[in-house]
PDB file of N, CA, C and O in Angstrom:
ATOM      1  N   MET A   1      18.439   6.538   9.036  1.00  0.00           N
ATOM      2  CA  MET A   1      17.727   5.301   8.845  1.00  0.00           C
ATOM      3  C   MET A   1      18.092   4.767   7.467  1.00  0.00           C
ATOM      4  O   MET A   1      18.027   5.471   6.485  1.00  0.00           O
ATOM      5  N   SER A   2      18.474   3.506   7.401  1.00  0.00           N
ATOM      6  CA  SER A   2      18.876   2.948   6.112  1.00  0.00           C
ATOM      7  C   SER A   2      17.651   2.648   5.261  1.00  0.00           C
ATOM      8  O   SER A   2      16.529   2.549   5.763  1.00  0.00           O
ATOM      9  N   GLY A   3      17.875   2.483   3.974  1.00  0.00           N
ATOM     10  CA  GLY A   3      16.774   2.268   3.043  1.00  0.00           C
ATOM     11  C   GLY A   3      15.982   1.006   3.308  1.00  0.00           C
ATOM     12  O   GLY A   3      14.772   0.968   3.107  1.00  0.00           O
ATOM     13  N   SER A   4      16.659  -0.047   3.768  1.00  0.00           N
ATOM     14  CA  SER A   4      15.961  -1.316   3.977  1.00  0.00           C
ATOM     15  C   SER A   4      15.053  -1.294   5.208  1.00  0.00           C
ATOM     16  O   SER A   4      14.147  -2.111   5.323  1.00  0.00           O
ATOM     17  N   THR A   5      15.277  -0.384   6.120  1.00  0.00           N
ATOM     18  CA  THR A   5      14.437  -0.333   7.322  1.00  0.00           C
ATOM     19  C   THR A   5      13.453   0.832   7.303  1.00  0.00           C
ATOM     20  O   THR A   5      12.607   0.921   8.188  1.00  0.00           O
ATOM     21  N   TYR A   6      13.551   1.692   6.315  1.00  0.00           N
ATOM     22  CA  TYR A   6      12.680   2.867   6.287  1.00  0.00           C
ATOM     23  C   TYR A   6      11.204   2.486   6.235  1.00  0.00           C
ATOM     24  O   TYR A   6      10.415   2.899   7.072  1.00  0.00           O
ATOM     25  N   TRP A   7      10.817   1.707   5.216  1.00  0.00           N
ATOM     26  CA  TRP A   7       9.400   1.410   5.030  1.00  0.00           C
ATOM     27  C   TRP A   7       8.804   0.598   6.169  1.00  0.00           C
ATOM     28  O   TRP A   7       7.713   0.927   6.645  1.00  0.00           O
ATOM     29  N   PRO A   8       9.464  -0.473   6.637  1.00  0.00           N
ATOM     30  CA  PRO A   8       8.853  -1.207   7.758  1.00  0.00           C
ATOM     31  C   PRO A   8       8.622  -0.336   8.995  1.00  0.00           C
ATOM     32  O   PRO A   8       7.556  -0.410   9.614  1.00  0.00           O
ATOM     33  N   LYS A   9       9.581   0.507   9.333  1.00  0.00           N
ATOM     34  CA  LYS A   9       9.411   1.381  10.502  1.00  0.00           C
ATOM     35  C   LYS A   9       8.330   2.427  10.248  1.00  0.00           C
ATOM     36  O   LYS A   9       7.520   2.718  11.126  1.00  0.00           O
ATOM     37  N   GLU A  10       8.311   2.971   9.050  1.00  0.00           N
ATOM     38  CA  GLU A  10       7.313   3.990   8.705  1.00  0.00           C
ATOM     39  C   GLU A  10       5.897   3.396   8.756  1.00  0.00           C
ATOM     40  O   GLU A  10       4.963   4.018   9.262  1.00  0.00           O
ATOM     41  N   ILE A  11       5.753   2.186   8.260  1.00  0.00           N
ATOM     42  CA  ILE A  11       4.440   1.527   8.261  1.00  0.00           C
ATOM     43  C   ILE A  11       4.007   1.205   9.688  1.00  0.00           C
ATOM     44  O   ILE A  11       2.843   1.407  10.053  1.00  0.00           O
ATOM     45  N   LYS A  12       4.924   0.723  10.519  1.00  0.00           N
ATOM     46  CA  LYS A  12       4.576   0.435  11.917  1.00  0.00           C
ATOM     47  C   LYS A  12       4.147   1.695  12.647  1.00  0.00           C
ATOM     48  O   LYS A  12       3.175   1.681  13.422  1.00  0.00           O
ATOM     49  N   ARG A  13       4.829   2.795  12.422  1.00  0.00           N
ATOM     50  CA  ARG A  13       4.446   4.064  13.052  1.00  0.00           C
ATOM     51  C   ARG A  13       3.053   4.499  12.596  1.00  0.00           C
ATOM     52  O   ARG A  13       2.235   4.946  13.390  1.00  0.00           O
ATOM     53  N   ALA A  14       2.809   4.374  11.302  1.00  0.00           N
ATOM     54  CA  ALA A  14       1.506   4.771  10.771  1.00  0.00           C
ATOM     55  C   ALA A  14       0.400   3.868  11.305  1.00  0.00           C
ATOM     56  O   ALA A  14      -0.694   4.341  11.618  1.00  0.00           O
ATOM     57  N   ASP A  15       0.674   2.566  11.438  1.00  0.00           N
ATOM     58  CA  ASP A  15      -0.317   1.641  11.990  1.00  0.00           C
ATOM     59  C   ASP A  15      -0.676   2.004  13.425  1.00  0.00           C
ATOM     60  O   ASP A  15      -1.824   1.850  13.843  1.00  0.00           O
ATOM     61  N   ARG A  16       0.300   2.476  14.187  1.00  0.00           N
ATOM     62  CA  ARG A  16       0.012   2.883  15.566  1.00  0.00           C
ATOM     63  C   ARG A  16      -0.904   4.103  15.598  1.00  0.00           C
ATOM     64  O   ARG A  16      -1.717   4.245  16.507  1.00  0.00           O
ATOM     65  N   ARG A  17      -0.748   4.989  14.600  1.00  0.00           N
ATOM     66  CA  ARG A  17      -1.600   6.183  14.562  1.00  0.00           C
ATOM     67  C   ARG A  17      -3.021   5.833  14.149  1.00  0.00           C
ATOM     68  O   ARG A  17      -3.976   6.272  14.769  1.00  0.00           O
ATOM     69  N   SER A  18      -3.162   5.063  13.059  1.00  0.00           N
ATOM     70  CA  SER A  18      -4.496   4.627  12.628  1.00  0.00           C
ATOM     71  C   SER A  18      -4.347   3.583  11.515  1.00  0.00           C
ATOM     72  O   SER A  18      -3.380   3.619  10.749  1.00  0.00           O
ATOM     73  N   PRO A  19      -5.310   2.658  11.412  1.00  0.00           N
ATOM     74  CA  PRO A  19      -5.259   1.652  10.346  1.00  0.00           C
ATOM     75  C   PRO A  19      -5.295   2.274   8.955  1.00  0.00           C
ATOM     76  O   PRO A  19      -4.623   1.808   8.041  1.00  0.00           O
ATOM     77  N   LYS A  20      -6.064   3.343   8.819  1.00  0.00           N
ATOM     78  CA  LYS A  20      -6.155   4.001   7.511  1.00  0.00           C
ATOM     79  C   LYS A  20      -4.810   4.586   7.108  1.00  0.00           C
ATOM     80  O   LYS A  20      -4.388   4.469   5.956  1.00  0.00           O
ATOM     81  N   GLU A  21      -4.122   5.213   8.039  1.00  0.00           N
ATOM     82  CA  GLU A  21      -2.816   5.786   7.723  1.00  0.00           C
ATOM     83  C   GLU A  21      -1.805   4.688   7.401  1.00  0.00           C
ATOM     84  O   GLU A  21      -0.963   4.845   6.523  1.00  0.00           O
ATOM     85  N   GLY A  22      -1.896   3.554   8.099  1.00  0.00           N
ATOM     86  CA  GLY A  22      -1.020   2.427   7.797  1.00  0.00           C
ATOM     87  C   GLY A  22      -1.247   1.906   6.386  1.00  0.00           C
ATOM     88  O   GLY A  22      -0.303   1.606   5.657  1.00  0.00           O
ATOM     89  N   ALA A  23      -2.517   1.803   6.001  1.00  0.00           N
ATOM     90  CA  ALA A  23      -2.843   1.348   4.646  1.00  0.00           C
ATOM     91  C   ALA A  23      -2.323   2.335   3.605  1.00  0.00           C
ATOM     92  O   ALA A  23      -1.807   1.932   2.552  1.00  0.00           O
ATOM     93  N   THR A  24      -2.422   3.613   3.900  1.00  0.00           N
ATOM     94  CA  THR A  24      -1.926   4.637   2.979  1.00  0.00           C
ATOM     95  C   THR A  24      -0.420   4.512   2.802  1.00  0.00           C
ATOM     96  O   THR A  24       0.095   4.609   1.684  1.00  0.00           O
ATOM     97  N   ARG A  25       0.296   4.274   3.883  1.00  0.00           N
ATOM     98  CA  ARG A  25       1.759   4.136   3.789  1.00  0.00           C
ATOM     99  C   ARG A  25       2.129   2.868   3.009  1.00  0.00           C
ATOM    100  O   ARG A  25       3.100   2.856   2.266  1.00  0.00           O
ATOM    101  N   ARG A  26       1.332   1.798   3.176  1.00  0.00           N
ATOM    102  CA  ARG A  26       1.598   0.578   2.403  1.00  0.00           C
ATOM    103  C   ARG A  26       1.412   0.845   0.908  1.00  0.00           C
ATOM    104  O   ARG A  26       2.183   0.365   0.085  1.00  0.00           O
ATOM    105  N   LEU A  27       0.376   1.607   0.565  1.00  0.00           N
ATOM    106  CA  LEU A  27       0.169   1.950  -0.845  1.00  0.00           C
ATOM    107  C   LEU A  27       1.291   2.843  -1.366  1.00  0.00           C
ATOM    108  O   LEU A  27       1.706   2.717  -2.520  1.00  0.00           O
ATOM    109  N   ASP A  28       1.806   3.734  -0.519  1.00  0.00           N
ATOM    110  CA  ASP A  28       2.947   4.563  -0.921  1.00  0.00           C
ATOM    111  C   ASP A  28       4.160   3.687  -1.230  1.00  0.00           C
ATOM    112  O   ASP A  28       4.873   3.921  -2.200  1.00  0.00           O
ATOM    113  N   ARG A  29       4.371   2.675  -0.379  1.00  0.00           N
ATOM    114  CA  ARG A  29       5.501   1.769  -0.608  1.00  0.00           C
ATOM    115  C   ARG A  29       5.311   1.006  -1.914  1.00  0.00           C
ATOM    116  O   ARG A  29       6.238   0.852  -2.703  1.00  0.00           O
ATOM    117  N   LEU A  30       4.099   0.520  -2.134  1.00  0.00           N
ATOM    118  CA  LEU A  30       3.814  -0.212  -3.363  1.00  0.00           C
ATOM    119  C   LEU A  30       3.994   0.683  -4.578  1.00  0.00           C
ATOM    120  O   LEU A  30       4.560   0.268  -5.596  1.00  0.00           O
ATOM    121  N   ARG A  31       3.529   1.925  -4.480  1.00  0.00           N
ATOM    122  CA  ARG A  31       3.677   2.877  -5.580  1.00  0.00           C
ATOM    123  C   ARG A  31       5.149   3.082  -5.920  1.00  0.00           C
ATOM    124  O   ARG A  31       5.532   3.117  -7.083  1.00  0.00           O
ATOM    125  N   SER A  32       5.988   3.186  -4.908  1.00  0.00           N
ATOM    126  CA  SER A  32       7.418   3.395  -5.169  1.00  0.00           C
ATOM    127  C   SER A  32       8.044   2.159  -5.807  1.00  0.00           C
ATOM    128  O   SER A  32       8.969   2.273  -6.601  1.00  0.00           O
ATOM    129  N   THR A  33       7.524   0.982  -5.476  1.00  0.00           N
ATOM    130  CA  THR A  33       8.035  -0.251  -6.076  1.00  0.00           C
ATOM    131  C   THR A  33       7.570  -0.395  -7.519  1.00  0.00           C
ATOM    132  O   THR A  33       8.359  -0.732  -8.404  1.00  0.00           O
ATOM    133  N   LEU A  34       6.289  -0.115  -7.771  1.00  0.00           N
ATOM    134  CA  LEU A  34       5.742  -0.272  -9.118  1.00  0.00           C
ATOM    135  C   LEU A  34       6.247   0.795 -10.079  1.00  0.00           C
ATOM    136  O   LEU A  34       6.157   0.626 -11.290  1.00  0.00           O
ATOM    137  N   ARG A  35       6.771   1.872  -9.549  1.00  0.00           N
ATOM    138  CA  ARG A  35       7.276   2.964 -10.393  1.00  0.00           C
ATOM    139  C   ARG A  35       8.373   2.488 -11.341  1.00  0.00           C
ATOM    140  O   ARG A  35       8.496   2.973 -12.460  1.00  0.00           O
ATOM    141  N   ASP A  36       9.153   1.490 -10.904  1.00  0.00           N
ATOM    142  CA  ASP A  36      10.290   1.028 -11.696  1.00  0.00           C
ATOM    143  C   ASP A  36       9.948  -0.120 -12.643  1.00  0.00           C
ATOM    144  O   ASP A  36      10.820  -0.593 -13.352  1.00  0.00           O
ATOM    145  N   LEU A  37       8.704  -0.562 -12.656  1.00  0.00           N
ATOM    146  CA  LEU A  37       8.305  -1.670 -13.515  1.00  0.00           C
ATOM    147  C   LEU A  37       7.875  -1.174 -14.891  1.00  0.00           C
ATOM    148  O   LEU A  37       7.642   0.008 -15.106  1.00  0.00           O
ATOM    149  N   ASP A  38       7.716  -2.134 -15.784  1.00  0.00           N
ATOM    150  CA  ASP A  38       7.149  -1.863 -17.094  1.00  0.00           C
ATOM    151  C   ASP A  38       5.738  -1.300 -16.892  1.00  0.00           C
ATOM    152  O   ASP A  38       4.974  -1.821 -16.071  1.00  0.00           O
ATOM    153  N   PRO A  39       5.362  -0.241 -17.586  1.00  0.00           N
ATOM    154  CA  PRO A  39       4.041   0.382 -17.378  1.00  0.00           C
ATOM    155  C   PRO A  39       2.859  -0.572 -17.539  1.00  0.00           C
ATOM    156  O   PRO A  39       1.877  -0.472 -16.822  1.00  0.00           O
ATOM    157  N   VAL A  40       2.964  -1.524 -18.453  1.00  0.00           N
ATOM    158  CA  VAL A  40       1.862  -2.470 -18.656  1.00  0.00           C
ATOM    159  C   VAL A  40       1.682  -3.345 -17.416  1.00  0.00           C
ATOM    160  O   VAL A  40       0.566  -3.550 -16.936  1.00  0.00           O
ATOM    161  N   VAL A  41       2.791  -3.834 -16.872  1.00  0.00           N
ATOM    162  CA  VAL A  41       2.741  -4.670 -15.669  1.00  0.00           C
ATOM    163  C   VAL A  41       2.238  -3.859 -14.484  1.00  0.00           C
ATOM    164  O   VAL A  41       1.399  -4.320 -13.698  1.00  0.00           O
ATOM    165  N   ALA A  42       2.736  -2.640 -14.350  1.00  0.00           N
ATOM    166  CA  ALA A  42       2.325  -1.785 -13.230  1.00  0.00           C
ATOM    167  C   ALA A  42       0.828  -1.467 -13.313  1.00  0.00           C
ATOM    168  O   ALA A  42       0.129  -1.518 -12.291  1.00  0.00           O
ATOM    169  N   ASN A  43       0.326  -1.167 -14.498  1.00  0.00           N
ATOM    170  CA  ASN A  43      -1.106  -0.869 -14.646  1.00  0.00           C
ATOM    171  C   ASN A  43      -1.970  -2.076 -14.310  1.00  0.00           C
ATOM    172  O   ASN A  43      -3.016  -1.952 -13.672  1.00  0.00           O
ATOM    173  N   ARG A  44      -1.509  -3.266 -14.729  1.00  0.00           N
ATOM    174  CA  ARG A  44      -2.256  -4.477 -14.403  1.00  0.00           C
ATOM    175  C   ARG A  44      -2.253  -4.697 -12.887  1.00  0.00           C
ATOM    176  O   ARG A  44      -3.286  -5.042 -12.294  1.00  0.00           O
ATOM    177  N   ALA A  45      -1.106  -4.475 -12.246  1.00  0.00           N
ATOM    178  CA  ALA A  45      -1.019  -4.640 -10.789  1.00  0.00           C
ATOM    179  C   ALA A  45      -1.948  -3.660 -10.077  1.00  0.00           C
ATOM    180  O   ALA A  45      -2.661  -4.036  -9.136  1.00  0.00           O
ATOM    181  N   TRP A  46      -1.970  -2.397 -10.522  1.00  0.00           N
ATOM    182  CA  TRP A  46      -2.861  -1.414  -9.898  1.00  0.00           C
ATOM    183  C   TRP A  46      -4.318  -1.803 -10.088  1.00  0.00           C
ATOM    184  O   TRP A  46      -5.151  -1.599  -9.196  1.00  0.00           O
ATOM    185  N   GLY A  47      -4.649  -2.372 -11.244  1.00  0.00           N
ATOM    186  CA  GLY A  47      -6.025  -2.823 -11.469  1.00  0.00           C
ATOM    187  C   GLY A  47      -6.408  -3.941 -10.513  1.00  0.00           C
ATOM    188  O   GLY A  47      -7.502  -3.937  -9.934  1.00  0.00           O
ATOM    189  N   GLU A  48      -5.497  -4.892 -10.308  1.00  0.00           N
ATOM    190  CA  GLU A  48      -5.756  -5.991  -9.381  1.00  0.00           C
ATOM    191  C   GLU A  48      -5.857  -5.475  -7.946  1.00  0.00           C
ATOM    192  O   GLU A  48      -6.705  -5.945  -7.167  1.00  0.00           O
ATOM    193  N   ILE A  49      -5.034  -4.516  -7.604  1.00  0.00           N
ATOM    194  CA  ILE A  49      -5.075  -3.923  -6.262  1.00  0.00           C
ATOM    195  C   ILE A  49      -6.406  -3.210  -6.050  1.00  0.00           C
ATOM    196  O   ILE A  49      -7.045  -3.353  -5.007  1.00  0.00           O
ATOM    197  N   GLY A  50      -6.826  -2.456  -7.046  1.00  0.00           N
ATOM    198  CA  GLY A  50      -8.097  -1.746  -6.947  1.00  0.00           C
ATOM    199  C   GLY A  50      -9.266  -2.699  -6.771  1.00  0.00           C
ATOM    200  O   GLY A  50     -10.163  -2.452  -5.955  1.00  0.00           O
ATOM    201  N   ASP A  51      -9.250  -3.811  -7.517  1.00  0.00           N
ATOM    202  CA  ASP A  51     -10.321  -4.804  -7.386  1.00  0.00           C
ATOM    203  C   ASP A  51     -10.323  -5.417  -5.983  1.00  0.00           C
ATOM    204  O   ASP A  51     -11.377  -5.583  -5.373  1.00  0.00           O
ATOM    205  N   ALA A  52      -9.131  -5.734  -5.471  1.00  0.00           N
ATOM    206  CA  ALA A  52      -9.040  -6.325  -4.132  1.00  0.00           C
ATOM    207  C   ALA A  52      -9.514  -5.347  -3.067  1.00  0.00           C
ATOM    208  O   ALA A  52     -10.248  -5.724  -2.143  1.00  0.00           O
ATOM    209  N   LEU A  53      -9.119  -4.089  -3.198  1.00  0.00           N
ATOM    210  CA  LEU A  53      -9.565  -3.086  -2.227  1.00  0.00           C
ATOM    211  C   LEU A  53     -11.073  -2.881  -2.287  1.00  0.00           C
ATOM    212  O   LEU A  53     -11.721  -2.688  -1.260  1.00  0.00           O
ATOM    213  N   GLN A  54     -11.636  -2.943  -3.478  1.00  0.00           N
ATOM    214  CA  GLN A  54     -13.084  -2.791  -3.605  1.00  0.00           C
ATOM    215  C   GLN A  54     -13.814  -3.938  -2.934  1.00  0.00           C
ATOM    216  O   GLN A  54     -14.821  -3.742  -2.252  1.00  0.00           O
ATOM    217  N   ARG A  55     -13.300  -5.171  -3.098  1.00  0.00           N
ATOM    218  CA  ARG A  55     -13.929  -6.321  -2.434  1.00  0.00           C
ATOM    219  C   ARG A  55     -13.864  -6.174  -0.911  1.00  0.00           C
ATOM    220  O   ARG A  55     -14.830  -6.458  -0.207  1.00  0.00           O
ATOM    221  N   ILE A  56     -12.714  -5.712  -0.401  1.00  0.00           N
ATOM    222  CA  ILE A  56     -12.568  -5.506   1.042  1.00  0.00           C
ATOM    223  C   ILE A  56     -13.538  -4.430   1.514  1.00  0.00           C
ATOM    224  O   ILE A  56     -14.208  -4.582   2.536  1.00  0.00           O
ATOM    225  N   THR A  57     -13.604  -3.335   0.774  1.00  0.00           N
ATOM    226  CA  THR A  57     -14.510  -2.235   1.137  1.00  0.00           C
ATOM    227  C   THR A  57     -15.959  -2.711   1.143  1.00  0.00           C
ATOM    228  O   THR A  57     -16.718  -2.417   2.070  1.00  0.00           O
ATOM    229  N   ASP A  58     -16.347  -3.479   0.118  1.00  0.00           N
ATOM    230  CA  ASP A  58     -17.717  -3.989   0.053  1.00  0.00           C
ATOM    231  C   ASP A  58     -18.017  -4.922   1.224  1.00  0.00           C
ATOM    232  O   ASP A  58     -19.096  -4.853   1.811  1.00  0.00           O
ATOM    233  N   ARG A  59     -17.048  -5.751   1.582  1.00  0.00           N
ATOM    234  CA  ARG A  59     -17.261  -6.716   2.666  1.00  0.00           C
ATOM    235  C   ARG A  59     -17.492  -5.991   3.997  1.00  0.00           C
ATOM    236  O   ARG A  59     -18.352  -6.369   4.770  1.00  0.00           O
ATOM    237  N   TYR A  60     -16.724  -4.933   4.257  1.00  0.00           N
ATOM    238  CA  TYR A  60     -16.842  -4.237   5.533  1.00  0.00           C
ATOM    239  C   TYR A  60     -17.902  -3.143   5.524  1.00  0.00           C
ATOM    240  O   TYR A  60     -18.188  -2.572   6.557  1.00  0.00           O
ATOM    241  N   SER A  61     -18.506  -2.869   4.368  1.00  0.00           N
ATOM    242  CA  SER A  61     -19.555  -1.857   4.287  1.00  0.00           C
ATOM    243  C   SER A  61     -20.926  -2.445   4.619  1.00  0.00           C
ATOM    244  O   SER A  61     -21.870  -1.697   4.824  1.00  0.00           O
ATOM    245  N   ARG A  62     -21.016  -3.743   4.613  1.00  0.00           N
ATOM    246  CA  ARG A  62     -22.325  -4.375   4.835  1.00  0.00           C
ATOM    247  C   ARG A  62     -22.749  -4.285   6.260  1.00  0.00           C
ATOM    248  O   ARG A  62     -22.103  -4.158   7.193  1.00  0.00           O
TER     249      ARG A  62
END
């Protein structure tokens, strides 16, 4: 499997197994992308991601 098709296929497989596993694979992909960025930018991105995930969690917890 070539590098450009690995993540999309992996995410689709995980989504078929469960939404939670699909979300985990998406975060793995994001982690691998942010690994190569400047640490300040990556930390800010992770903070924004965490805030967005918290809002989603709060919305569906009600």
